[in-house]
């Protein structure tokens, strides 16, 4: 019996690793959508707007609103047509959004550009689901590593996305940036080939496999201290990252006179810092605990604010963006692991949908607020916002340490 159980566990682990490989490749390809949009969105928005420059980041707000809608759409499609085909649908949405963005730039249409970025954001909502799909298809001891490996695919995105902007952005000069979206179109479609071989547990199957366990109401799960702390820390890490990352390119190009290329390279270093640690973040979580890793992430976000506040030289921006990426990685992956440990398999879909709707709605508001705060109060105020949010999260983590781990679910 022990040998049979070991064989079953070995087969499950091999299948999980196979899924993680394909999902990581898809993440690496589809992940370029974010760096391209954030490198271009605010600057292009500023150039397309004739009046009220404070709305320059509205296309990036639309991107984040699209993400919030995308996580709802992918949950619905997963139940209707299965996760594999739902993810493949997301690649089609991404390609359509890229085509519309290019058209908007040719027509100099600000609001069409914002709509196109909303579509690209919606496809990114599908991409965000990949980490949960990997976790759901993995044994409990492999979940943190699966999550971190999926996000590790972002290293390719971090290099590829900004390079597409730099080398293809002026492909259709004098129409700036249109070339980047034209190149993005076929890249998005390539990701569909990595979804085809997936074998993922469908939403209904997980419930059947655990039919003997009670399915708790969503309200009861949300009120659980472990879930609530993980969600607040994860949302705060992501929202602060978006808040600073959205404003940084605009401040560098418009406020300080740096070139678009230097701003784009800053985003590249930032995205590399976001995803490069992912290959060992899972091990760190297993070794030291998710709570400690989240705490380290919050301290790195504080360090980001401190470096940004020290001046407006190129090293201040790039250094702050690197620290911002590292802080996001530890804060968000650690928080995701906390959240994933707070619900049962048959509760996964409703909890994940609730979590991501709140997450990306907050992120959308943070990107919109970034433009408003930058326009009204300047770069230093963006940095100052980091401090109270991270302090509240650190207090919540300290309170969580008093709660027994087995009380989570």
Short mmCIF file of N, CA and C in Angstrom, two decimals, residues 240-345:
data_model
loop_
_atom_site.label_atom_id
_atom_site.label_comp_id
_atom_site.label_asym_id
_atom_site.label_seq_id
_atom_site.Cartn_x
_atom_site.Cartn_y
_atom_site.Cartn_z
N UNK A 240 0.66 49.08 -4.70
CA UNK A 240 1.78 50.01 -4.54
C UNK A 240 2.75 49.88 -5.71
N UNK A 241 2.99 48.65 -6.14
CA UNK A 241 3.86 48.45 -7.30
C UNK A 241 3.29 49.17 -8.52
N UNK A 242 1.99 49.00 -8.77
CA UNK A 242 1.35 49.64 -9.92
C UNK A 242 1.35 51.16 -9.78
N UNK A 243 1.09 51.63 -8.58
CA UNK A 243 1.05 53.06 -8.29
C UNK A 243 2.38 53.73 -8.65
N UNK A 244 3.47 53.11 -8.23
CA UNK A 244 4.80 53.68 -8.50
C UNK A 244 5.23 53.44 -9.95
N UNK A 245 4.99 52.23 -10.46
CA UNK A 245 5.43 51.89 -11.82
C UNK A 245 4.69 52.72 -12.86
N UNK A 246 3.41 53.02 -12.63
CA UNK A 246 2.64 53.82 -13.58
C UNK A 246 3.19 55.25 -13.67
N UNK A 247 3.52 55.82 -12.53
CA UNK A 247 3.99 57.20 -12.51
C UNK A 247 5.43 57.38 -12.93
N UNK A 248 6.27 56.34 -12.72
CA UNK A 248 7.71 56.50 -12.95
C UNK A 248 8.06 56.87 -14.39
N UNK A 249 7.56 56.17 -15.43
CA UNK A 249 7.93 56.55 -16.80
C UNK A 249 7.48 57.96 -17.17
N UNK A 250 6.29 58.34 -16.70
CA UNK A 250 5.78 59.69 -17.00
C UNK A 250 6.68 60.73 -16.35
N UNK A 251 7.04 60.52 -15.09
CA UNK A 251 7.92 61.47 -14.39
C UNK A 251 9.29 61.52 -15.05
N UNK A 252 9.82 60.37 -15.48
CA UNK A 252 11.14 60.35 -16.09
C UNK A 252 11.16 61.11 -17.42
N UNK A 253 10.17 60.86 -18.27
CA UNK A 253 10.15 61.46 -19.61
C UNK A 253 9.63 62.89 -19.58
N UNK A 254 8.47 63.10 -18.97
CA UNK A 254 7.82 64.42 -18.98
C UNK A 254 8.39 65.34 -17.92
N UNK A 255 8.58 64.79 -16.72
CA UNK A 255 9.02 65.64 -15.61
C UNK A 255 10.50 65.92 -15.57
N UNK A 256 11.32 64.93 -15.97
CA UNK A 256 12.77 65.08 -15.82
C UNK A 256 13.53 65.10 -17.15
N UNK A 257 12.85 64.88 -18.26
CA UNK A 257 13.50 65.01 -19.56
C UNK A 257 14.33 63.82 -20.00
N UNK A 258 14.22 62.67 -19.32
CA UNK A 258 14.93 61.48 -19.79
C UNK A 258 14.27 60.96 -21.07
N UNK A 259 15.02 60.21 -21.85
CA UNK A 259 14.48 59.68 -23.10
C UNK A 259 13.51 58.53 -22.82
N UNK A 260 12.65 58.25 -23.80
CA UNK A 260 11.72 57.12 -23.68
C UNK A 260 12.48 55.81 -23.54
N UNK A 261 13.63 55.70 -24.22
CA UNK A 261 14.43 54.47 -24.13
C UNK A 261 14.93 54.23 -22.71
N UNK A 262 15.40 55.30 -22.04
CA UNK A 262 15.86 55.14 -20.66
C UNK A 262 14.72 54.78 -19.72
N UNK A 263 13.55 55.37 -19.95
CA UNK A 263 12.38 55.02 -19.14
C UNK A 263 11.98 53.57 -19.37
N UNK A 264 12.03 53.13 -20.64
CA UNK A 264 11.67 51.75 -20.97
C UNK A 264 12.66 50.76 -20.36
N UNK A 265 13.94 51.10 -20.39
CA UNK A 265 14.94 50.23 -19.76
C UNK A 265 14.73 50.17 -18.25
N UNK A 266 14.28 51.28 -17.67
CA UNK A 266 13.95 51.25 -16.25
C UNK A 266 12.84 50.26 -15.95
N UNK A 267 11.83 50.24 -16.82
CA UNK A 267 10.74 49.27 -16.67
C UNK A 267 11.26 47.85 -16.87
N UNK A 268 12.23 47.68 -17.79
CA UNK A 268 12.80 46.35 -18.00
C UNK A 268 13.49 45.85 -16.74
N UNK A 269 14.33 46.68 -16.13
CA UNK A 269 15.00 46.28 -14.89
C UNK A 269 13.98 46.01 -13.78
N UNK A 270 12.93 46.81 -13.78
CA UNK A 270 11.87 46.63 -12.79
C UNK A 270 11.20 45.27 -12.95
N UNK A 271 10.82 44.93 -14.18
CA UNK A 271 10.12 43.67 -14.41
C UNK A 271 11.05 42.48 -14.18
N UNK A 272 12.33 42.63 -14.52
CA UNK A 272 13.30 41.58 -14.19
C UNK A 272 13.35 41.35 -12.69
N UNK A 273 13.37 42.44 -11.94
CA UNK A 273 13.39 42.32 -10.47
C UNK A 273 12.10 41.71 -9.95
N UNK A 274 10.99 41.94 -10.66
CA UNK A 274 9.72 41.35 -10.25
C UNK A 274 9.75 39.83 -10.34
N UNK A 275 10.36 39.31 -11.40
CA UNK A 275 10.22 37.88 -11.67
C UNK A 275 11.48 37.04 -11.46
N UNK A 276 12.67 37.64 -11.55
CA UNK A 276 13.90 36.86 -11.41
C UNK A 276 13.99 36.09 -10.08
N UNK A 277 13.58 36.69 -8.94
CA UNK A 277 13.69 35.93 -7.69
C UNK A 277 12.72 34.75 -7.59
N UNK A 278 11.77 34.65 -8.53
CA UNK A 278 10.72 33.65 -8.42
C UNK A 278 11.26 32.23 -8.41
N UNK A 279 12.46 32.02 -8.98
CA UNK A 279 13.01 30.68 -9.01
C UNK A 279 13.44 30.18 -7.64
N UNK A 280 13.64 31.10 -6.69
CA UNK A 280 13.96 30.65 -5.33
C UNK A 280 13.00 31.19 -4.28
N UNK A 281 12.02 32.01 -4.69
CA UNK A 281 11.05 32.51 -3.71
C UNK A 281 10.26 31.37 -3.09
N UNK A 282 9.89 30.38 -3.91
CA UNK A 282 9.16 29.23 -3.39
C UNK A 282 9.95 28.49 -2.33
N UNK A 283 11.26 28.31 -2.57
CA UNK A 283 12.11 27.64 -1.59
C UNK A 283 12.19 28.48 -0.31
N UNK A 284 12.32 29.80 -0.47
CA UNK A 284 12.40 30.67 0.70
C UNK A 284 11.12 30.59 1.53
N UNK A 285 9.97 30.51 0.84
CA UNK A 285 8.70 30.39 1.55
C UNK A 285 8.65 29.08 2.33
N UNK A 286 9.09 27.98 1.68
CA UNK A 286 9.10 26.68 2.35
C UNK A 286 10.07 26.67 3.53
N UNK A 287 11.18 27.38 3.38
CA UNK A 287 12.23 27.36 4.41
C UNK A 287 11.90 28.28 5.59
N UNK A 288 11.40 29.49 5.30
CA UNK A 288 11.23 30.49 6.35
C UNK A 288 9.78 30.83 6.65
N UNK A 289 8.86 30.40 5.79
CA UNK A 289 7.45 30.72 6.01
C UNK A 289 7.02 31.91 5.17
N UNK A 290 5.79 31.84 4.70
CA UNK A 290 5.27 32.89 3.81
C UNK A 290 5.22 34.24 4.51
N UNK A 291 4.89 34.24 5.80
CA UNK A 291 4.75 35.50 6.52
C UNK A 291 6.06 36.29 6.56
N UNK A 292 7.18 35.61 6.79
CA UNK A 292 8.47 36.30 6.84
C UNK A 292 8.84 36.86 5.46
N UNK A 293 8.54 36.09 4.42
CA UNK A 293 8.88 36.55 3.07
C UNK A 293 8.04 37.75 2.69
N UNK A 294 6.77 37.75 3.06
CA UNK A 294 5.92 38.92 2.81
C UNK A 294 6.48 40.13 3.55
N UNK A 295 6.89 39.92 4.80
CA UNK A 295 7.48 41.01 5.58
C UNK A 295 8.71 41.59 4.90
N UNK A 296 9.57 40.72 4.37
CA UNK A 296 10.74 41.20 3.63
C UNK A 296 10.33 42.03 2.42
N UNK A 297 9.28 41.58 1.73
CA UNK A 297 8.78 42.31 0.57
C UNK A 297 8.31 43.71 0.94
N UNK A 298 7.61 43.81 2.06
CA UNK A 298 7.12 45.12 2.51
C UNK A 298 8.28 46.05 2.88
N UNK A 299 9.32 45.51 3.48
CA UNK A 299 10.49 46.32 3.81
C UNK A 299 11.20 46.80 2.55
N UNK A 300 11.23 45.97 1.50
CA UNK A 300 11.83 46.37 0.23
C UNK A 300 11.01 47.48 -0.43
N UNK A 301 9.69 47.43 -0.28
CA UNK A 301 8.86 48.52 -0.81
C UNK A 301 9.16 49.83 -0.08
N UNK A 302 9.39 49.74 1.22
CA UNK A 302 9.80 50.94 1.96
C UNK A 302 11.14 51.47 1.45
N UNK A 303 12.07 50.56 1.17
CA UNK A 303 13.37 50.97 0.65
C UNK A 303 13.22 51.64 -0.71
N UNK A 304 12.30 51.15 -1.52
CA UNK A 304 12.00 51.76 -2.82
C UNK A 304 11.58 53.21 -2.64
N UNK A 305 10.66 53.44 -1.72
CA UNK A 305 10.19 54.81 -1.48
C UNK A 305 11.32 55.71 -1.00
N UNK A 306 12.21 55.16 -0.17
CA UNK A 306 13.32 55.96 0.36
C UNK A 306 14.28 56.36 -0.76
N UNK A 307 14.63 55.42 -1.65
CA UNK A 307 15.55 55.72 -2.75
C UNK A 307 14.92 56.72 -3.71
N UNK A 308 13.64 56.55 -3.99
CA UNK A 308 12.96 57.48 -4.90
C UNK A 308 12.90 58.89 -4.33
N UNK A 309 12.79 58.96 -3.02
CA UNK A 309 12.68 60.28 -2.37
C UNK A 309 14.01 61.01 -2.30
N UNK A 310 15.11 60.28 -2.48
CA UNK A 310 16.45 60.87 -2.33
C UNK A 310 16.83 61.78 -3.49
N UNK A 311 16.18 61.66 -4.64
CA UNK A 311 16.53 62.53 -5.76
C UNK A 311 15.87 62.08 -7.05
N UNK A 312 16.18 62.80 -8.13
CA UNK A 312 15.56 62.50 -9.43
C UNK A 312 16.63 62.22 -10.49
N UNK A 313 17.78 61.68 -10.04
CA UNK A 313 18.78 61.21 -10.99
C UNK A 313 18.33 59.87 -11.56
N UNK A 314 18.99 59.46 -12.64
CA UNK A 314 18.61 58.21 -13.30
C UNK A 314 18.72 57.03 -12.33
N UNK A 315 19.80 57.03 -11.50
CA UNK A 315 19.97 55.91 -10.58
C UNK A 315 18.87 55.86 -9.54
N UNK A 316 18.30 57.01 -9.17
CA UNK A 316 17.18 57.01 -8.22
C UNK A 316 15.98 56.28 -8.80
N UNK A 317 15.66 56.60 -10.06
CA UNK A 317 14.51 55.96 -10.69
C UNK A 317 14.76 54.47 -10.90
N UNK A 318 15.91 54.14 -11.48
CA UNK A 318 16.18 52.73 -11.75
C UNK A 318 16.32 51.93 -10.46
N UNK A 319 17.02 52.50 -9.48
CA UNK A 319 17.17 51.80 -8.20
C UNK A 319 15.84 51.58 -7.51
N UNK A 320 15.00 52.63 -7.52
CA UNK A 320 13.67 52.49 -6.90
C UNK A 320 12.84 51.46 -7.62
N UNK A 321 12.91 51.44 -8.96
CA UNK A 321 12.12 50.47 -9.73
C UNK A 321 12.58 49.03 -9.48
N UNK A 322 13.89 48.83 -9.32
CA UNK A 322 14.39 47.48 -9.00
C UNK A 322 13.90 47.05 -7.62
N UNK A 323 14.02 47.91 -6.63
CA UNK A 323 13.53 47.58 -5.29
C UNK A 323 12.03 47.36 -5.30
N UNK A 324 11.32 48.14 -6.11
CA UNK A 324 9.87 47.97 -6.23
C UNK A 324 9.52 46.59 -6.76
N UNK A 325 10.29 46.13 -7.77
CA UNK A 325 10.05 44.80 -8.33
C UNK A 325 10.34 43.69 -7.33
N UNK A 326 11.45 43.81 -6.61
CA UNK A 326 11.79 42.81 -5.59
C UNK A 326 10.74 42.77 -4.49
N UNK A 327 10.31 43.95 -4.06
CA UNK A 327 9.29 44.00 -3.01
C UNK A 327 7.99 43.37 -3.45
N UNK A 328 7.61 43.62 -4.71
CA UNK A 328 6.40 42.99 -5.24
C UNK A 328 6.54 41.48 -5.26
N UNK A 329 7.69 40.98 -5.70
CA UNK A 329 7.88 39.53 -5.81
C UNK A 329 7.69 38.85 -4.46
N UNK A 330 8.41 39.29 -3.45
CA UNK A 330 8.30 38.67 -2.13
C UNK A 330 6.92 38.91 -1.52
N UNK A 331 6.42 40.15 -1.67
CA UNK A 331 5.13 40.48 -1.06
C UNK A 331 3.97 39.76 -1.71
N UNK A 332 3.96 39.72 -3.04
CA UNK A 332 2.81 39.15 -3.74
C UNK A 332 2.84 37.62 -3.76
N UNK A 333 4.00 37.03 -4.06
CA UNK A 333 4.07 35.56 -4.08
C UNK A 333 3.85 35.00 -2.68
N UNK A 334 4.45 35.63 -1.69
CA UNK A 334 4.23 35.18 -0.31
C UNK A 334 2.77 35.30 0.09
N UNK A 335 2.13 36.39 -0.29
CA UNK A 335 0.71 36.59 0.03
C UNK A 335 -0.16 35.59 -0.70
N UNK A 336 0.19 35.29 -1.96
CA UNK A 336 -0.56 34.28 -2.72
C UNK A 336 -0.49 32.93 -2.04
N UNK A 337 0.70 32.59 -1.51
CA UNK A 337 0.85 31.32 -0.79
C UNK A 337 0.00 31.31 0.48
N UNK A 338 -0.08 32.44 1.18
CA UNK A 338 -0.93 32.52 2.38
C UNK A 338 -2.39 32.32 2.00
N UNK A 339 -2.82 33.01 0.95
CA UNK A 339 -4.21 32.88 0.51
C UNK A 339 -4.51 31.45 0.07
N UNK A 340 -3.59 30.83 -0.68
CA UNK A 340 -3.81 29.48 -1.19
C UNK A 340 -3.92 28.45 -0.07
N UNK A 341 -3.35 28.76 1.09
CA UNK A 341 -3.41 27.83 2.23
C UNK A 341 -4.64 28.05 3.10
N UNK A 342 -5.48 29.02 2.74
CA UNK A 342 -6.60 29.39 3.61
C UNK A 342 -7.94 28.81 3.14
N UNK A 343 -7.96 28.14 1.99
CA UNK A 343 -9.22 27.58 1.50
C UNK A 343 -9.01 26.13 1.06
N UNK A 344 -10.10 25.41 0.95
CA UNK A 344 -10.07 24.01 0.55
C UNK A 344 -10.20 23.90 -0.97
N UNK A 345 -9.76 22.77 -1.56
CA UNK A 345 -9.78 22.65 -3.02
C UNK A 345 -11.14 22.92 -3.65
#
